[in-house]
CSV table of C-alpha atoms and ligand atoms in Angstrom, one decimal:
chain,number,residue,atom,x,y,z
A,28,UNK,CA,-154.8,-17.0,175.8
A,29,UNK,CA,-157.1,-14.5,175.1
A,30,UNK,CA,-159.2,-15.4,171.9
A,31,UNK,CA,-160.8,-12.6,169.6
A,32,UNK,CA,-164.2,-13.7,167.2
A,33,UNK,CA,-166.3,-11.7,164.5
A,34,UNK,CA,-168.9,-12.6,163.0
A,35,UNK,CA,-170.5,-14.7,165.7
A,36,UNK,CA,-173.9,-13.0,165.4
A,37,UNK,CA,-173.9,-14.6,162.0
A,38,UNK,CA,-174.3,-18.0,160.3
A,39,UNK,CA,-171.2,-19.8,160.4
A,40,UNK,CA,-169.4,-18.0,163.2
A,41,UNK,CA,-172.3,-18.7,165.4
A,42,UNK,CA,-171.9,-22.4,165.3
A,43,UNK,CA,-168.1,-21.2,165.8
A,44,UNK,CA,-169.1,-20.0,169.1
A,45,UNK,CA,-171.1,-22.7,170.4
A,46,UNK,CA,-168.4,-24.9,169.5
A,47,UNK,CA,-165.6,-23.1,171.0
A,48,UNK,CA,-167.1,-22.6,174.3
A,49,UNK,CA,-167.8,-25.9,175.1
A,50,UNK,CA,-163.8,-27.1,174.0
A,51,UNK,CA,-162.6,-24.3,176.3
A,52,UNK,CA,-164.8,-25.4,179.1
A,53,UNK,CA,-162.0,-26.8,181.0
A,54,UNK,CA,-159.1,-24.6,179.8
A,55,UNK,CA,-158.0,-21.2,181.3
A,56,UNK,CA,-158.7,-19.5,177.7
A,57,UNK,CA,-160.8,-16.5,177.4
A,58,UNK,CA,-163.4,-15.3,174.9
A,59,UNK,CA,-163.9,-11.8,173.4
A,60,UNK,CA,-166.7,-11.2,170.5
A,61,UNK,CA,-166.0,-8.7,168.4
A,62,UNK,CA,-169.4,-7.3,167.2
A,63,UNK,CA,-170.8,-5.7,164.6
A,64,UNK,CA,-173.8,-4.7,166.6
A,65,UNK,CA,-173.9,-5.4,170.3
A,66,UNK,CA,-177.5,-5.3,170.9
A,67,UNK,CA,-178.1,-8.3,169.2
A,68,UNK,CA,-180.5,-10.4,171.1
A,69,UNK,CA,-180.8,-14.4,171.3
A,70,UNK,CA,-177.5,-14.9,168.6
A,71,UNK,CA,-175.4,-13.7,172.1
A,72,UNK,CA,-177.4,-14.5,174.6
A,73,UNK,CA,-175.1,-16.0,177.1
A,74,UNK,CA,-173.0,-12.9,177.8
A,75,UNK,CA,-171.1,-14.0,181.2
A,76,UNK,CA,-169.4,-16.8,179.3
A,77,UNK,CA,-167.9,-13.9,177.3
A,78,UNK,CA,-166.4,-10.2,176.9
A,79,UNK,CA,-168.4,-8.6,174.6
A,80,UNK,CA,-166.7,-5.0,172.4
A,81,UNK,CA,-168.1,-3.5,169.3
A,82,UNK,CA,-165.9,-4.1,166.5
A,83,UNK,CA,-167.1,-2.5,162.8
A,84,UNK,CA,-164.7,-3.7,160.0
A,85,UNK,CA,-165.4,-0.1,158.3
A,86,UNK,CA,-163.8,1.4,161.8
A,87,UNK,CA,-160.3,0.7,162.3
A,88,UNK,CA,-160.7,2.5,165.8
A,89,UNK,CA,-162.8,0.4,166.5
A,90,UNK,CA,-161.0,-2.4,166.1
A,91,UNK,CA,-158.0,-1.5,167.9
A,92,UNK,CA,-160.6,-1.5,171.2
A,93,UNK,CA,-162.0,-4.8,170.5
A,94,UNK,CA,-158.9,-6.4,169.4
A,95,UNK,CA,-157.1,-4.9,172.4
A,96,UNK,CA,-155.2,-7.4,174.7
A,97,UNK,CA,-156.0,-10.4,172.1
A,98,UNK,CA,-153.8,-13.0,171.2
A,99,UNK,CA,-155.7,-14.9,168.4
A,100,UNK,CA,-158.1,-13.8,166.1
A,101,UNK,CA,-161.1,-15.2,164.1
A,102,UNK,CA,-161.7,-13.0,161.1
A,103,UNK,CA,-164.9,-14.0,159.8
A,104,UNK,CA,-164.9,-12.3,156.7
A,105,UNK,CA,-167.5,-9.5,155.6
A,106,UNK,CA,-170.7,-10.4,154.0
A,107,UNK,CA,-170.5,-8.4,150.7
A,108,UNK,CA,-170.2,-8.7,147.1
A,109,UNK,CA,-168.4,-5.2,146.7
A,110,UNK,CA,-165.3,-6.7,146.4
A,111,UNK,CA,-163.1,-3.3,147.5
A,112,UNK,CA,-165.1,-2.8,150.1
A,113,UNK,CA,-164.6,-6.8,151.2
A,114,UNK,CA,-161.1,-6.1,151.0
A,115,UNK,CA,-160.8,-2.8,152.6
A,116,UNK,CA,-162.6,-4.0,155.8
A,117,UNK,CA,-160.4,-7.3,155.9
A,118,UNK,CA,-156.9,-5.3,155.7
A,119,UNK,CA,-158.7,-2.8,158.3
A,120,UNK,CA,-159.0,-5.9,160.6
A,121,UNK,CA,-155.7,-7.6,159.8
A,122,UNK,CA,-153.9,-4.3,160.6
A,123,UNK,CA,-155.9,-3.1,163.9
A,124,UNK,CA,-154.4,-7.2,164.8
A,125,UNK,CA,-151.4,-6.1,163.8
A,126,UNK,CA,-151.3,-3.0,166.5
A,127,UNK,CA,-152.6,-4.2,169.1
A,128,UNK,CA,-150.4,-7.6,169.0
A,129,UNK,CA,-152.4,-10.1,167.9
A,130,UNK,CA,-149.9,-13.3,168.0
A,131,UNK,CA,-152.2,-15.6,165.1
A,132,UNK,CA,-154.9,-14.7,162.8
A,133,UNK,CA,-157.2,-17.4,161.3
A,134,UNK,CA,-158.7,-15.9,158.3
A,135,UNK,CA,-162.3,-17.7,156.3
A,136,UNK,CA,-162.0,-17.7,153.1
A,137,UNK,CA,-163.8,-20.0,150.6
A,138,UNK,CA,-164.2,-23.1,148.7
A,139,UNK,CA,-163.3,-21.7,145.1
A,140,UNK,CA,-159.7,-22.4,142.9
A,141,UNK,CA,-159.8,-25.5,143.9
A,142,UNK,CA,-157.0,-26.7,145.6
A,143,UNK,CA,-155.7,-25.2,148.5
A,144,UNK,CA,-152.1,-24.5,146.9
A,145,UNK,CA,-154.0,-22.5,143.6
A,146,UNK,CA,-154.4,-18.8,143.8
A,147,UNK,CA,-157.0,-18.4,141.0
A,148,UNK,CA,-160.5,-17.9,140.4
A,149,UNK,CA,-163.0,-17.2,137.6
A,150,UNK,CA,-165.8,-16.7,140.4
A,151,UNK,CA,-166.2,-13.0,141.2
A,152,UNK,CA,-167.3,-13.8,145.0
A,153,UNK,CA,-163.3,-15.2,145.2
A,154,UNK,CA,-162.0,-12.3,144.1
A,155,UNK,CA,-161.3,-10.5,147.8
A,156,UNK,CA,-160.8,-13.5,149.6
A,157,UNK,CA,-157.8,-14.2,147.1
A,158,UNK,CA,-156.6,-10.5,148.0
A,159,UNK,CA,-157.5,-11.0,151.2
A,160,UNK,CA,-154.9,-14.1,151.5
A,161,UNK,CA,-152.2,-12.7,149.6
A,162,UNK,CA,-152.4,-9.4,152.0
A,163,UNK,CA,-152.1,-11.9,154.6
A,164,UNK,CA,-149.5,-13.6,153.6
A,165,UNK,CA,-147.5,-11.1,152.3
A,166,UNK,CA,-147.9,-8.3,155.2
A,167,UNK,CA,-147.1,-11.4,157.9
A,168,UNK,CA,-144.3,-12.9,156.3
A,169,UNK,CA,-142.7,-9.5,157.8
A,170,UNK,CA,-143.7,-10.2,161.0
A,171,UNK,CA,-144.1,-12.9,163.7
A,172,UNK,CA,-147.4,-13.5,163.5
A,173,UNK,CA,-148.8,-17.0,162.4
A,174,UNK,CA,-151.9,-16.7,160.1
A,175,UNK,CA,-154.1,-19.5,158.9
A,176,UNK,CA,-156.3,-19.3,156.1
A,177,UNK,CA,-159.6,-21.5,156.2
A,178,UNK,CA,-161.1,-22.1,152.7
A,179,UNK,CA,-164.3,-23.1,154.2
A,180,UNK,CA,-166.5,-25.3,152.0
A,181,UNK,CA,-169.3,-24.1,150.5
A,182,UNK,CA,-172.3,-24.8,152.3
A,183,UNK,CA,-174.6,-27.6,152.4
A,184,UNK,CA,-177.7,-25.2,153.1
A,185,UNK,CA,-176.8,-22.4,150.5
A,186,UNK,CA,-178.1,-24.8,148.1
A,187,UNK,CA,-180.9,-22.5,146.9
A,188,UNK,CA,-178.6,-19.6,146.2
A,189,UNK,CA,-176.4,-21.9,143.8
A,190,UNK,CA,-179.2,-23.5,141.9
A,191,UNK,CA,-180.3,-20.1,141.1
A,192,UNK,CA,-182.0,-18.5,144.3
A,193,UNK,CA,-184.6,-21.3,143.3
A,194,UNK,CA,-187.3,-22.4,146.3
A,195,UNK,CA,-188.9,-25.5,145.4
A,196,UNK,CA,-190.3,-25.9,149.0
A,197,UNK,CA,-192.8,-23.1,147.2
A,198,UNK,CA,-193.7,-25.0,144.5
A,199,UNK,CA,-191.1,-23.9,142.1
A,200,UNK,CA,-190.1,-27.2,139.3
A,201,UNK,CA,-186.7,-25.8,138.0
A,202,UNK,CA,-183.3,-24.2,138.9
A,203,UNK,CA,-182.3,-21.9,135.9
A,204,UNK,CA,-179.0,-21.3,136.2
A,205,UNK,CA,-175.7,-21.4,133.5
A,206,UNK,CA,-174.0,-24.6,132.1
A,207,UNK,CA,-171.5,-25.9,135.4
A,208,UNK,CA,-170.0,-28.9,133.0
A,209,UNK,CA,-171.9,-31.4,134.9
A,210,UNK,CA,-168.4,-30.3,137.7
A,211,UNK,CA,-169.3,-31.6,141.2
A,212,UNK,CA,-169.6,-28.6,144.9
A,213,UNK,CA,-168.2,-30.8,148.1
A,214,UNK,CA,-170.7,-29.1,150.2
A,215,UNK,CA,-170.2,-29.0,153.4
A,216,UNK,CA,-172.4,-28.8,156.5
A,217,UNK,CA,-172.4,-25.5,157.9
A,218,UNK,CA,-172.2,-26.7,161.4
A,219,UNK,CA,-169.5,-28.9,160.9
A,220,UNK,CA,-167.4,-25.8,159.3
A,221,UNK,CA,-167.9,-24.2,162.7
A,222,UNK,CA,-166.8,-26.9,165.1
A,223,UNK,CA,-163.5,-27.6,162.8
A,224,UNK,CA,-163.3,-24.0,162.7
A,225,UNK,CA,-163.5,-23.5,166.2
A,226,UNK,CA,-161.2,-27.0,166.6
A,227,UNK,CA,-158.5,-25.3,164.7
A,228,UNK,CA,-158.3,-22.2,167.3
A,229,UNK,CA,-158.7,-23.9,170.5
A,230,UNK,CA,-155.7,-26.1,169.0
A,231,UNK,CA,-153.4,-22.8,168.4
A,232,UNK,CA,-154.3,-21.6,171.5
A,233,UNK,CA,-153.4,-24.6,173.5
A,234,UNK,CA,-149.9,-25.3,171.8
A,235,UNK,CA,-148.8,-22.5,169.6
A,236,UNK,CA,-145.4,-23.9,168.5
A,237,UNK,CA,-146.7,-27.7,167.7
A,238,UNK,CA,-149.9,-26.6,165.5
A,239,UNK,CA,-149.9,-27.9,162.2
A,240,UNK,CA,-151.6,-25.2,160.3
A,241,UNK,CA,-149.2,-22.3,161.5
A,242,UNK,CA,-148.8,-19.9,157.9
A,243,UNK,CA,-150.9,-22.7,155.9
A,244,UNK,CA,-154.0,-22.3,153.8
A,245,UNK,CA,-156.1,-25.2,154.0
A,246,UNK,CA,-159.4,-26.3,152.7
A,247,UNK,CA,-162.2,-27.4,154.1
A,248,UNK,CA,-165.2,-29.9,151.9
A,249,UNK,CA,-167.6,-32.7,152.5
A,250,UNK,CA,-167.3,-36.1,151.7
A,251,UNK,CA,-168.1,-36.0,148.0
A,252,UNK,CA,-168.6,-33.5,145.1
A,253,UNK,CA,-171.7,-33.4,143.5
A,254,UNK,CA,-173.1,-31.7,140.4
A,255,UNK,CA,-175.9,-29.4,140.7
A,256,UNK,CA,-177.8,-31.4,138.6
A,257,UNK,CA,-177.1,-34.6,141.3
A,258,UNK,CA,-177.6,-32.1,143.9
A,259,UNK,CA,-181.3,-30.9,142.4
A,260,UNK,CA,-182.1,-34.9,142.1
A,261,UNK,CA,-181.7,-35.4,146.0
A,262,UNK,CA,-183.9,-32.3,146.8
A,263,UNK,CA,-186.7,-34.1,144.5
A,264,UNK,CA,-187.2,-36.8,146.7
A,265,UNK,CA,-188.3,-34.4,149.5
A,266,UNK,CA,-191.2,-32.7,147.2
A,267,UNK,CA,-194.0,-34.3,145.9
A,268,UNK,CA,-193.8,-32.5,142.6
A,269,UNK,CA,-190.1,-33.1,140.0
A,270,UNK,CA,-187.3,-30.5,140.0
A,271,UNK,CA,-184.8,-30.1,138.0
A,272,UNK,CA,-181.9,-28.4,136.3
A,273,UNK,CA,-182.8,-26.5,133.0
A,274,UNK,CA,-179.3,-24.2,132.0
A,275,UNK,CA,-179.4,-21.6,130.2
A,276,UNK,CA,-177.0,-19.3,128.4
A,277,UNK,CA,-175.3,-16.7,130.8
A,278,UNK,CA,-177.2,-14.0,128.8
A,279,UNK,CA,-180.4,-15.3,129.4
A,280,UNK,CA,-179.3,-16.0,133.4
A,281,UNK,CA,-179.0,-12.2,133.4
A,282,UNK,CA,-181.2,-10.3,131.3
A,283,UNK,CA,-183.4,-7.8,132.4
A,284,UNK,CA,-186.9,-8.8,133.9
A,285,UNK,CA,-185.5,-12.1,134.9
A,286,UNK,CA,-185.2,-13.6,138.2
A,287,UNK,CA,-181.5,-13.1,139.1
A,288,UNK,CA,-181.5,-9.4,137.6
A,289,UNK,CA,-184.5,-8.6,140.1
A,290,UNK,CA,-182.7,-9.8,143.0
A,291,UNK,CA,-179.5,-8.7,142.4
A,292,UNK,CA,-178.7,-6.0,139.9
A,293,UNK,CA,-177.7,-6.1,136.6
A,294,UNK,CA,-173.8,-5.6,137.6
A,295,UNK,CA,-174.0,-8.2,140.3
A,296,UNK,CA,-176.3,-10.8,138.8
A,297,UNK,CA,-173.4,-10.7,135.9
A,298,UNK,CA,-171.1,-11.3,138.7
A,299,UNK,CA,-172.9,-13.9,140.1
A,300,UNK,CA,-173.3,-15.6,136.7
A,301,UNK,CA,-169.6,-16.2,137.0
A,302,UNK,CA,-169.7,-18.8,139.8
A,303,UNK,CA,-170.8,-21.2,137.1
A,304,UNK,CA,-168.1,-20.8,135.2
A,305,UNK,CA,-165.7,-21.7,138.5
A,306,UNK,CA,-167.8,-24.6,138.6
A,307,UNK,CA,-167.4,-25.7,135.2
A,308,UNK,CA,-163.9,-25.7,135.5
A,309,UNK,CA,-163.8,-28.4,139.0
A,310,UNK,CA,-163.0,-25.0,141.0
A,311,UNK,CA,-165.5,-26.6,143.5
A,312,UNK,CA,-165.4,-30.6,143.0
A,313,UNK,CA,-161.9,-30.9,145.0
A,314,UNK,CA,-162.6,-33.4,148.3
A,315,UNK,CA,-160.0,-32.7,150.9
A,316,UNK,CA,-159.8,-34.9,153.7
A,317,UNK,CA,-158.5,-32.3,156.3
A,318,UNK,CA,-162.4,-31.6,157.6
A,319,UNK,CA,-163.0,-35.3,158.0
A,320,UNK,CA,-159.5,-35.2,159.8
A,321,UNK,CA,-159.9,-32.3,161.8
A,322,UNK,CA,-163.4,-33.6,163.4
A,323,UNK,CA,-161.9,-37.1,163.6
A,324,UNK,CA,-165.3,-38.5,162.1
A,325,UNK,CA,-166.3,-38.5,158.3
A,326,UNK,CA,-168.4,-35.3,157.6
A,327,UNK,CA,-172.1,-35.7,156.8
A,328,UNK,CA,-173.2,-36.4,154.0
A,329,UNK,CA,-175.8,-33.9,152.0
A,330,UNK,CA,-178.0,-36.4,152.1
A,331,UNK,CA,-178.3,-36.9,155.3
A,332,UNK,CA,-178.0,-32.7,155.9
A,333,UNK,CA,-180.5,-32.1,153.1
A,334,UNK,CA,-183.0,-34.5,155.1
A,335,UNK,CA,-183.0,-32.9,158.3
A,336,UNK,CA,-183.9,-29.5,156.9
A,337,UNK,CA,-186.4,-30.9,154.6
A,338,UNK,CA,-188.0,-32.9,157.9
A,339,UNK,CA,-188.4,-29.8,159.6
A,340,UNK,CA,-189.6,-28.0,156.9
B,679,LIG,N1,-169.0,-20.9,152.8
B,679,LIG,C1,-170.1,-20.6,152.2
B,679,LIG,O1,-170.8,-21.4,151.5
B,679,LIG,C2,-170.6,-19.2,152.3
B,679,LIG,C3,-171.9,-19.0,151.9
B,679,LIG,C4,-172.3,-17.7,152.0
B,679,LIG,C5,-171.5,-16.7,152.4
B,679,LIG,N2,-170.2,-17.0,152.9
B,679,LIG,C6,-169.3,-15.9,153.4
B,679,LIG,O2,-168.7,-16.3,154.6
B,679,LIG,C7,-168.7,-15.2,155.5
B,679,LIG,C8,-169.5,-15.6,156.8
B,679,LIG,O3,-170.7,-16.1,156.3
B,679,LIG,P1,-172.0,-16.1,157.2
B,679,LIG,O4,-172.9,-17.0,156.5
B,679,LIG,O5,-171.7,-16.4,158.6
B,679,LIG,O6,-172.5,-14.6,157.0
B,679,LIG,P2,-173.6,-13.8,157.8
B,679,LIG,O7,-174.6,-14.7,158.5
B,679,LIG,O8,-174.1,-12.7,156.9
B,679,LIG,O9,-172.8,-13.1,159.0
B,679,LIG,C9,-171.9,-12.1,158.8
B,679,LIG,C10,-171.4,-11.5,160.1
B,679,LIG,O10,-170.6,-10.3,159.8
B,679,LIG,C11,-171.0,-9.3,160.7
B,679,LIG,N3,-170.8,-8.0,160.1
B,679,LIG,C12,-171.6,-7.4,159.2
B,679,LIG,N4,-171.1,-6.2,158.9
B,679,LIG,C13,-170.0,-6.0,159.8
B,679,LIG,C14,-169.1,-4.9,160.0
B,679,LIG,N5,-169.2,-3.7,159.3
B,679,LIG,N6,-168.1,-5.1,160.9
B,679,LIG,C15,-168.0,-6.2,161.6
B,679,LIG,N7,-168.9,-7.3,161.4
B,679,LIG,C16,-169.9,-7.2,160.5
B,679,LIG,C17,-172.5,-9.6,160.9
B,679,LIG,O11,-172.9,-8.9,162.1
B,679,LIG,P3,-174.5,-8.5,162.3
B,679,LIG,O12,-175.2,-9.8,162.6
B,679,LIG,O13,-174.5,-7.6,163.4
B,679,LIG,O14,-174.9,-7.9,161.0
B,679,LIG,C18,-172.5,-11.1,161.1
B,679,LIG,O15,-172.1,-11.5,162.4
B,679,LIG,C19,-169.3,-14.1,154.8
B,679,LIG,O16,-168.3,-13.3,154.2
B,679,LIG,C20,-170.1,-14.7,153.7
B,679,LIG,O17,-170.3,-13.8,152.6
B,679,LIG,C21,-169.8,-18.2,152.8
């Protein structure tokens, strides 16, 4: 089997690649890497393990050369909050697969609408993965191809992004961010969302007809949901000066001069504000057991995850 990734110059789908290669060590499985940008240094360094094809989700010709030949593909899906755009570059991906005979396409979405068998979400950054998997579904239920869709957690390390783009490692005593309800995120470990990721293709590859997560949409967390405010209480212990939560009304989270309106816009800080909402309504707090299954070992434990990059801080 020839096996097609994107996004490996990137943060979850290069822990996707080193896992992969090393489970198809002793198989007669191929690589390609679709990339955005083949000159990309260190992130694909080792480039005799691999065929290597420029691949731009914004040019479907493009696509149809580096998907050429493939039999299974990893979308990795496009870092954007312009949710058309999102979507437009995903259904350019999913169709150049479709030309070019791709026979299974494993698609990452994310951890928001809580369970895996829900279809709806108050968080804007859900909005064109949920398109995303009904074009999916609905284009391949035509066809023969197999897809799997991979709500991967949300993770571990993004920690500063959902208590407000806050960096306490700088001195800074308080996440500001909107009322989440006390809800719980089941965070997962980055690197552990890449080897289960990468666990799930190498299985497809080596036994199309028997894998269990032919057409399914499954969902990947940590061991336990925790609520920012929890969350914020296990990064204290790493600084010798208190953080906390403070919330704050979603008008204040956005108004102009503040911190999320500087970073991000007024349009998309307002969009951003409505993650907390998803969270507020256990969008986020679902555990599912099918990482801990897939790795065949309990995930770690943000803890443990938060302590490591806090040691090397
Ligand atoms: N699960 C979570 O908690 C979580 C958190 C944050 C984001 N996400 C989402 O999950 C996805 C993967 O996340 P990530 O953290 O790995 O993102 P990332 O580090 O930003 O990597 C994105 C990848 O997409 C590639 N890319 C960019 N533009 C492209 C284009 N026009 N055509 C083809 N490839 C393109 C990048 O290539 P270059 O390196 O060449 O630019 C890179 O390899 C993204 O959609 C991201 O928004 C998930």
């Amino acid at each position: 089997m020839k096996i097609i990734l994107t996004g490996t110059t990137g943060k979850l789908g290069s822990r996707v690649l080193a896992h992969i290669q090393a489970l198809l060590r002793d198989t007669t499985h191929s690589l390609i890497i679709s990339v955005y940008n083949p000159d990309k240094g260190p992130e694909l360094a080792d480039r005799t393990a691999y065929e290597i094809r420029r691949g731009n989700f914004s040019q479907p010709a493009s696509l149809d050369s580096a998907f050429k030949g493939g039999d299974i593909l990893l979308l990795i899906s496009y870092p954007s909050i312009a949710n058309e755009l999102r979507v437009k570059n995903h259904k350019n991906a999913i169709d150049a697969a479709i030309r070019q005979g791709v026979k299974h396409i494993f698609y990452t979405s994310l951890a928001f609408a809580g369970p895996p068998s829900s279809s709806s979400s108050s968080a804007a950054v859900m909005q064109a993965h949920l398109s995303t998997e009904a074009y999916l579904r609905s284009t391949l239920a035509k066809t023969e191809i197999k897809y799997t869709i991979i709500r991967e957690g949300l993770y571990t390390e993004s920690w500063p992004l959902y208590l407000g783009f806050v960096d306490p490692k700088a001195g800074e005593r308080e996440a500001i961010v909107p009322e989440s309800g006390g809800r719980g995120i089941a965070w997962a470990k980055r690197d552990e969302l890449g080897e289960a990721t990468a666990r799930l293709i190498v299985d497809a590859a080596n036994a199309p007809s028997g894998f269990a997560y032919a057409d399914k949409t499954i969902l990947l967390t940590g061991p336990r949901a925790l609520s920012l405010e929890d969350t914020a209480r296990i990064i204290s212990k790493h600084l010798t000066h208190p953080f906390v939560v403070r919330t704050v009304s979603v008008e204040e989270f956005v108004r102009p001069g503040g911190k999320m309106h500087e970073k991000l816009g007024e349009e998309w800080a307002g969009m951003w504000a409505t993650t907390y909402g998803a969270i507020a309504e256990g969008e986020t707090d679902v555990v599912d057991e099918t990482l801990e299954k897939i790795l065949g070992r309990k995930p770690e434990s943000v803890e443990r995850t938060l302590e490591t990059e806090f040691a090397s801080a």
